[in-house]
């Protein structure tokens, strides 16, 4: 029987290509360490907060949570802290992690990742970029666009779309490209939006170059065939796997990692040079 039960609560619903890999990481760690992991996700902050409250009521041994909306998580995580349940934050909300009682944050620093993407796009000759935000109020996405603005050194306009309406997002991107032919770059912040951007660029008859954050099988294929320049890879398998390891080490041996700094899983970059290797791993659900 498992010694510990850990609850992983994220801000994405089941079936999301990115978060499925996070879940695979958590499940793999559970199997390797002989612990039990429950995984729940919701794009609705209120529902995500309810999942945390339920985990506290169930007296889990540790909580892993993504902080797309830190304010909505403040009260439930205070309840977890009060109950003596260790918390590790993942993915977004690094700046708020310590103030919400977390012992460690595992993820990438979004502004730095955005800067890296902007620099790579600038090297490719992009001077006028649209940065496509797919979830309103997600601070991590806004930080990516801020970083891209710094890294590009050119014009950047944020474009709001809805991740729950990918076809609509494609139309919005296409309309922007048609309205301003000087746009020569599109930065997507999600794999599904990255793939939609490929169709939008084709539909607009645009020469804009496309980059995206995060991987899916379709994104890797698009990198291989040259329709996407690169993907910023934050190795989300590690964002599922490492917190389970870290919670067990904390409970067994009072260990913490990071020394007050985040444990960084990215950014790395998937380009045509390394896409074939990553494609096999993405197929296996670990990248």
Tab-separated table of C-alpha atoms in Angstrom:
chain	number	residue	atom	x	y	z
A	1	UNK	CA	0.000	0.000	0.000
A	2	UNK	CA	1.234	3.518	-0.852
A	3	UNK	CA	2.798	5.408	2.056
A	4	UNK	CA	1.640	8.782	0.790
A	5	UNK	CA	-1.134	10.282	-1.306
A	6	UNK	CA	-0.349	13.466	-3.225
A	7	UNK	CA	-2.929	15.633	-5.034
A	8	UNK	CA	-1.944	17.364	-8.273
A	9	UNK	CA	-4.358	20.195	-9.144
A	10	UNK	CA	-3.777	22.168	-12.360
A	11	UNK	CA	-5.534	24.894	-14.322
A	12	UNK	CA	-6.314	22.781	-17.395
A	13	UNK	CA	-9.033	20.240	-18.114
A	14	UNK	CA	-8.328	16.654	-19.181
A	15	UNK	CA	-7.355	16.097	-22.791
A	16	UNK	CA	-5.008	19.076	-23.074
A	17	UNK	CA	-1.872	17.893	-24.932
A	18	UNK	CA	0.491	19.839	-22.680
A	19	UNK	CA	-1.091	18.888	-19.354
A	20	UNK	CA	-1.519	15.235	-20.300
A	21	UNK	CA	2.297	15.051	-20.312
A	22	UNK	CA	2.419	16.701	-16.860
A	23	UNK	CA	-0.002	14.046	-15.638
A	24	UNK	CA	2.120	11.317	-17.250
A	25	UNK	CA	5.117	12.661	-15.306
A	26	UNK	CA	3.233	12.613	-12.004
A	27	UNK	CA	1.930	9.098	-12.689
A	28	UNK	CA	5.425	7.855	-13.594
A	29	UNK	CA	6.857	9.283	-10.365
A	30	UNK	CA	4.035	7.663	-8.360
A	31	UNK	CA	4.861	4.302	-9.893
A	32	UNK	CA	8.612	4.712	-9.408
A	33	UNK	CA	8.271	5.797	-5.774
A	34	UNK	CA	5.345	3.612	-4.697
A	35	UNK	CA	3.079	6.520	-3.747
A	36	UNK	CA	-0.434	7.400	-4.828
A	37	UNK	CA	-1.160	10.457	-6.970
A	38	UNK	CA	-4.538	11.942	-7.824
A	39	UNK	CA	-4.737	14.392	-10.735
A	40	UNK	CA	-7.478	16.959	-11.332
A	41	UNK	CA	-7.598	20.025	-13.542
A	42	UNK	CA	-9.955	22.821	-14.456
A	43	UNK	CA	-9.659	25.997	-16.479
A	44	UNK	CA	-12.119	27.603	-14.030
A	45	UNK	CA	-10.208	29.087	-11.061
A	46	UNK	CA	-13.168	28.549	-8.705
A	47	UNK	CA	-13.307	24.867	-9.562
A	48	UNK	CA	-9.533	24.509	-9.212
A	49	UNK	CA	-9.861	26.077	-5.742
A	50	UNK	CA	-12.607	23.556	-4.873
A	51	UNK	CA	-10.310	20.684	-5.878
A	52	UNK	CA	-7.685	22.005	-3.433
A	53	UNK	CA	-10.277	22.323	-0.661
A	54	UNK	CA	-11.331	18.735	-1.311
A	55	UNK	CA	-7.716	17.535	-1.175
A	56	UNK	CA	-7.280	19.272	2.183
A	57	UNK	CA	-10.489	17.625	3.456
A	58	UNK	CA	-9.156	14.261	2.267
A	59	UNK	CA	-6.013	14.903	4.359
A	60	UNK	CA	-3.606	14.254	1.494
A	61	UNK	CA	0.113	14.220	2.318
A	62	UNK	CA	1.094	16.898	-0.195
A	63	UNK	CA	-0.380	19.197	-2.842
A	64	UNK	CA	1.053	20.164	-6.240
A	65	UNK	CA	-0.688	23.145	-7.830
A	66	UNK	CA	-0.286	25.388	-10.877
A	67	UNK	CA	-0.844	29.093	-10.262
A	68	UNK	CA	-2.327	30.595	-13.419
A	69	UNK	CA	-4.584	32.593	-11.114
A	70	UNK	CA	-2.732	32.957	-7.779
A	71	UNK	CA	-5.405	35.083	-6.070
A	72	UNK	CA	-8.034	32.367	-6.529
A	73	UNK	CA	-5.693	29.814	-4.935
A	74	UNK	CA	-4.760	31.983	-1.932
A	75	UNK	CA	-7.567	30.927	0.414
A	76	UNK	CA	-7.559	27.172	-0.322
A	77	UNK	CA	-3.760	27.008	-0.077
A	78	UNK	CA	-3.905	28.870	3.254
A	79	UNK	CA	-6.173	26.028	4.379
A	80	UNK	CA	-3.613	23.480	3.199
A	81	UNK	CA	-0.808	25.286	5.002
A	82	UNK	CA	-2.896	25.476	8.180
A	83	UNK	CA	-3.460	21.724	7.957
A	84	UNK	CA	0.312	21.200	7.714
A	85	UNK	CA	0.161	19.890	4.138
A	86	UNK	CA	3.320	20.716	2.132
A	87	UNK	CA	2.692	22.579	-1.143
A	88	UNK	CA	4.754	22.665	-4.332
A	89	UNK	CA	3.759	25.027	-7.127
A	90	UNK	CA	4.384	24.253	-10.776
A	91	UNK	CA	4.299	25.890	-14.176
A	92	UNK	CA	3.009	29.441	-13.639
A	93	UNK	CA	2.885	31.868	-10.736
A	94	UNK	CA	6.497	31.508	-9.638
A	95	UNK	CA	6.536	35.057	-8.200
A	96	UNK	CA	3.610	34.235	-5.893
A	97	UNK	CA	4.770	30.755	-4.929
A	98	UNK	CA	6.508	31.520	-1.617
A	99	UNK	CA	3.791	33.924	-0.467
A	100	UNK	CA	1.245	31.132	-0.918
A	101	UNK	CA	3.211	28.829	1.359
A	102	UNK	CA	4.954	26.624	-1.205
A	103	UNK	CA	8.265	24.995	-0.297
A	104	UNK	CA	9.465	24.968	-3.929
A	105	UNK	CA	8.388	26.072	-7.411
A	106	UNK	CA	9.079	23.824	-10.406
A	107	UNK	CA	8.811	25.369	-13.868
A	108	UNK	CA	10.367	27.897	-16.164
A	109	UNK	CA	10.712	31.611	-15.587
A	110	UNK	CA	8.208	32.847	-18.159
A	111	UNK	CA	9.771	36.259	-18.800
A	112	UNK	CA	13.181	34.680	-19.460
A	113	UNK	CA	11.596	32.080	-21.740
A	114	UNK	CA	9.818	34.859	-23.624
A	115	UNK	CA	13.082	36.761	-24.013
A	116	UNK	CA	14.695	33.655	-25.478
A	117	UNK	CA	11.837	33.256	-27.957
A	118	UNK	CA	12.044	36.945	-28.935
A	119	UNK	CA	15.793	36.690	-29.504
A	120	UNK	CA	15.396	33.587	-31.681
A	121	UNK	CA	12.678	35.295	-33.737
A	122	UNK	CA	14.841	38.402	-34.149
A	123	UNK	CA	17.683	36.179	-35.439
A	124	UNK	CA	15.221	34.764	-37.986
A	125	UNK	CA	14.538	38.318	-39.200
A	126	UNK	CA	11.175	38.976	-37.518
A	127	UNK	CA	10.553	42.677	-36.783
A	128	UNK	CA	6.755	42.907	-36.329
A	129	UNK	CA	5.283	40.194	-34.107
A	130	UNK	CA	1.872	39.235	-32.776
A	131	UNK	CA	1.927	37.385	-29.449
A	132	UNK	CA	-1.235	35.294	-29.097
A	133	UNK	CA	-2.659	35.063	-25.559
A	134	UNK	CA	-5.162	32.198	-25.258
A	135	UNK	CA	-6.311	32.520	-21.607
A	136	UNK	CA	-7.373	35.896	-20.213
A	137	UNK	CA	-5.871	36.743	-16.838
A	138	UNK	CA	-3.123	34.094	-17.003
A	139	UNK	CA	-0.109	36.023	-15.685
A	140	UNK	CA	2.366	33.497	-17.085
A	141	UNK	CA	1.168	34.159	-20.639
A	142	UNK	CA	1.434	37.913	-20.198
A	143	UNK	CA	4.995	37.461	-18.900
A	144	UNK	CA	5.892	35.444	-21.999
A	145	UNK	CA	4.728	38.269	-24.251
A	146	UNK	CA	6.571	40.870	-22.123
A	147	UNK	CA	9.748	38.811	-22.421
A	148	UNK	CA	9.282	38.388	-26.175
A	149	UNK	CA	8.958	42.168	-26.520
A	150	UNK	CA	12.270	42.605	-24.687
A	151	UNK	CA	14.017	39.880	-26.678
A	152	UNK	CA	12.748	40.881	-30.119
A	153	UNK	CA	13.595	44.556	-29.958
A	154	UNK	CA	10.888	45.173	-32.575
A	155	UNK	CA	7.147	45.774	-32.566
A	156	UNK	CA	5.003	43.329	-30.587
A	157	UNK	CA	1.229	43.371	-30.323
A	158	UNK	CA	-0.695	41.066	-27.984
A	159	UNK	CA	-3.664	39.316	-29.568
A	160	UNK	CA	-6.378	37.794	-27.360
A	161	UNK	CA	-8.030	34.516	-28.428
A	162	UNK	CA	-9.901	31.737	-26.624
A	163	UNK	CA	-8.245	28.329	-26.201
A	164	UNK	CA	-11.728	26.769	-26.067
A	165	UNK	CA	-12.407	27.955	-29.631
A	166	UNK	CA	-9.359	27.030	-31.687
A	167	UNK	CA	-11.148	27.603	-35.012
A	168	UNK	CA	-12.097	31.084	-33.830
A	169	UNK	CA	-8.503	31.686	-32.755
A	170	UNK	CA	-7.301	30.703	-36.221
A	171	UNK	CA	-9.721	33.185	-37.785
A	172	UNK	CA	-8.605	35.961	-35.433
A	173	UNK	CA	-4.928	35.386	-36.256
A	174	UNK	CA	-5.709	35.205	-39.980
A	175	UNK	CA	-7.706	38.458	-39.843
A	176	UNK	CA	-4.814	40.236	-38.091
A	177	UNK	CA	-2.360	39.064	-40.728
A	178	UNK	CA	-4.674	40.172	-43.536
A	179	UNK	CA	-5.285	43.557	-41.905
A	180	UNK	CA	-1.544	44.247	-41.468
A	181	UNK	CA	0.684	42.596	-44.086
A	182	UNK	CA	3.781	43.994	-42.321
A	183	UNK	CA	3.316	41.398	-39.527
A	184	UNK	CA	6.141	38.943	-40.160
A	185	UNK	CA	5.986	36.816	-37.014
A	186	UNK	CA	3.437	34.956	-34.874
A	187	UNK	CA	4.300	33.711	-31.398
A	188	UNK	CA	1.761	31.210	-30.042
A	189	UNK	CA	1.822	30.321	-26.347
A	190	UNK	CA	0.131	26.930	-26.652
A	191	UNK	CA	0.616	23.985	-29.049
A	192	UNK	CA	-2.979	23.943	-30.352
A	193	UNK	CA	-2.765	27.679	-31.089
A	194	UNK	CA	0.632	27.130	-32.724
A	195	UNK	CA	-0.897	24.621	-35.140
A	196	UNK	CA	-3.866	26.981	-35.737
A	197	UNK	CA	-1.361	29.741	-36.561
A	198	UNK	CA	0.126	27.576	-39.326
A	199	UNK	CA	-3.308	27.358	-40.972
A	200	UNK	CA	-3.932	31.072	-40.349
A	201	UNK	CA	-0.680	32.078	-42.056
A	202	UNK	CA	-1.514	29.841	-45.037
A	203	UNK	CA	-5.081	31.188	-45.172
A	204	UNK	CA	-3.877	34.786	-45.132
A	205	UNK	CA	-1.259	34.137	-47.825
A	206	UNK	CA	1.246	35.549	-45.331
A	207	UNK	CA	5.003	34.977	-45.149
A	208	UNK	CA	4.980	35.378	-41.339
A	209	UNK	CA	7.235	32.996	-39.435
A	210	UNK	CA	5.682	31.053	-36.554
A	211	UNK	CA	7.048	29.949	-33.207
A	212	UNK	CA	5.197	28.431	-30.286
A	213	UNK	CA	5.539	27.588	-26.653
A	214	UNK	CA	5.204	23.932	-25.709
A	215	UNK	CA	5.051	20.704	-27.610
A	216	UNK	CA	2.563	18.315	-29.118
A	217	UNK	CA	3.017	15.684	-31.810
A	218	UNK	CA	1.524	18.077	-34.381
A	219	UNK	CA	3.890	20.880	-33.344
A	220	UNK	CA	6.925	18.607	-33.660
A	221	UNK	CA	5.756	17.519	-37.141
A	222	UNK	CA	5.329	21.186	-38.128
A	223	UNK	CA	8.867	21.945	-36.918
A	224	UNK	CA	10.186	18.995	-38.914
A	225	UNK	CA	8.485	20.222	-42.105
A	226	UNK	CA	9.544	23.842	-41.511
A	227	UNK	CA	6.099	25.400	-41.022
A	228	UNK	CA	6.944	26.208	-37.386
A	229	UNK	CA	10.383	27.680	-36.720
A	230	UNK	CA	10.835	26.365	-33.183
A	231	UNK	CA	9.015	25.507	-29.972
A	232	UNK	CA	9.977	26.709	-26.518
A	233	UNK	CA	10.146	23.510	-24.498
A	234	UNK	CA	9.652	23.690	-20.730
A	235	UNK	CA	9.895	19.904	-20.344
A	236	UNK	CA	6.521	19.630	-18.663
A	237	UNK	CA	7.017	15.932	-17.885
A	238	UNK	CA	9.442	17.176	-15.211
A	239	UNK	CA	6.759	19.518	-13.823
A	240	UNK	CA	4.703	16.426	-13.050
A	241	UNK	CA	7.529	14.111	-12.015
A	242	UNK	CA	9.817	16.271	-9.882
A	243	UNK	CA	7.228	17.629	-7.393
A	244	UNK	CA	6.243	14.069	-6.431
A	245	UNK	CA	9.908	13.242	-5.786
A	246	UNK	CA	10.393	16.499	-3.873
A	247	UNK	CA	7.311	15.983	-1.678
A	248	UNK	CA	8.471	12.475	-0.747
A	249	UNK	CA	11.973	13.741	0.068
A	250	UNK	CA	10.491	16.555	2.161
A	251	UNK	CA	8.292	14.168	4.162
A	252	UNK	CA	10.936	11.428	4.514
A	253	UNK	CA	14.030	13.560	5.024
A	254	UNK	CA	12.946	17.207	5.434
A	255	UNK	CA	14.750	18.081	2.173
A	256	UNK	CA	13.939	21.138	0.073
A	257	UNK	CA	15.422	22.048	-3.298
A	258	UNK	CA	16.162	25.400	-4.900
A	259	UNK	CA	17.378	27.417	-1.930
A	260	UNK	CA	14.489	29.848	-2.381
A	261	UNK	CA	14.931	29.934	-6.161
A	262	UNK	CA	12.717	28.033	-8.631
A	263	UNK	CA	13.767	24.639	-9.933
A	264	UNK	CA	13.926	25.459	-13.658
A	265	UNK	CA	12.703	22.962	-16.258
A	266	UNK	CA	13.234	25.327	-19.210
A	267	UNK	CA	13.431	27.024	-21.528
A	268	UNK	CA	14.867	24.645	-24.050
A	269	UNK	CA	14.233	24.933	-27.784
A	270	UNK	CA	13.034	22.276	-30.202
A	271	UNK	CA	14.206	23.085	-33.721
A	272	UNK	CA	14.537	21.156	-36.976
A	273	UNK	CA	17.912	19.891	-35.726
A	274	UNK	CA	16.558	17.967	-32.724
A	275	UNK	CA	12.884	17.522	-33.657
A	276	UNK	CA	13.200	13.899	-34.808
A	277	UNK	CA	14.482	12.736	-31.409
A	278	UNK	CA	11.818	14.710	-29.580
A	279	UNK	CA	9.111	13.352	-31.934
A	280	UNK	CA	9.661	9.789	-30.682
A	281	UNK	CA	9.476	10.940	-27.054
A	282	UNK	CA	6.341	13.023	-27.722
A	283	UNK	CA	4.744	9.948	-29.264
A	284	UNK	CA	5.469	8.110	-26.003
A	285	UNK	CA	3.805	10.910	-24.015
A	286	UNK	CA	6.898	12.133	-22.165
A	287	UNK	CA	7.709	15.297	-24.156
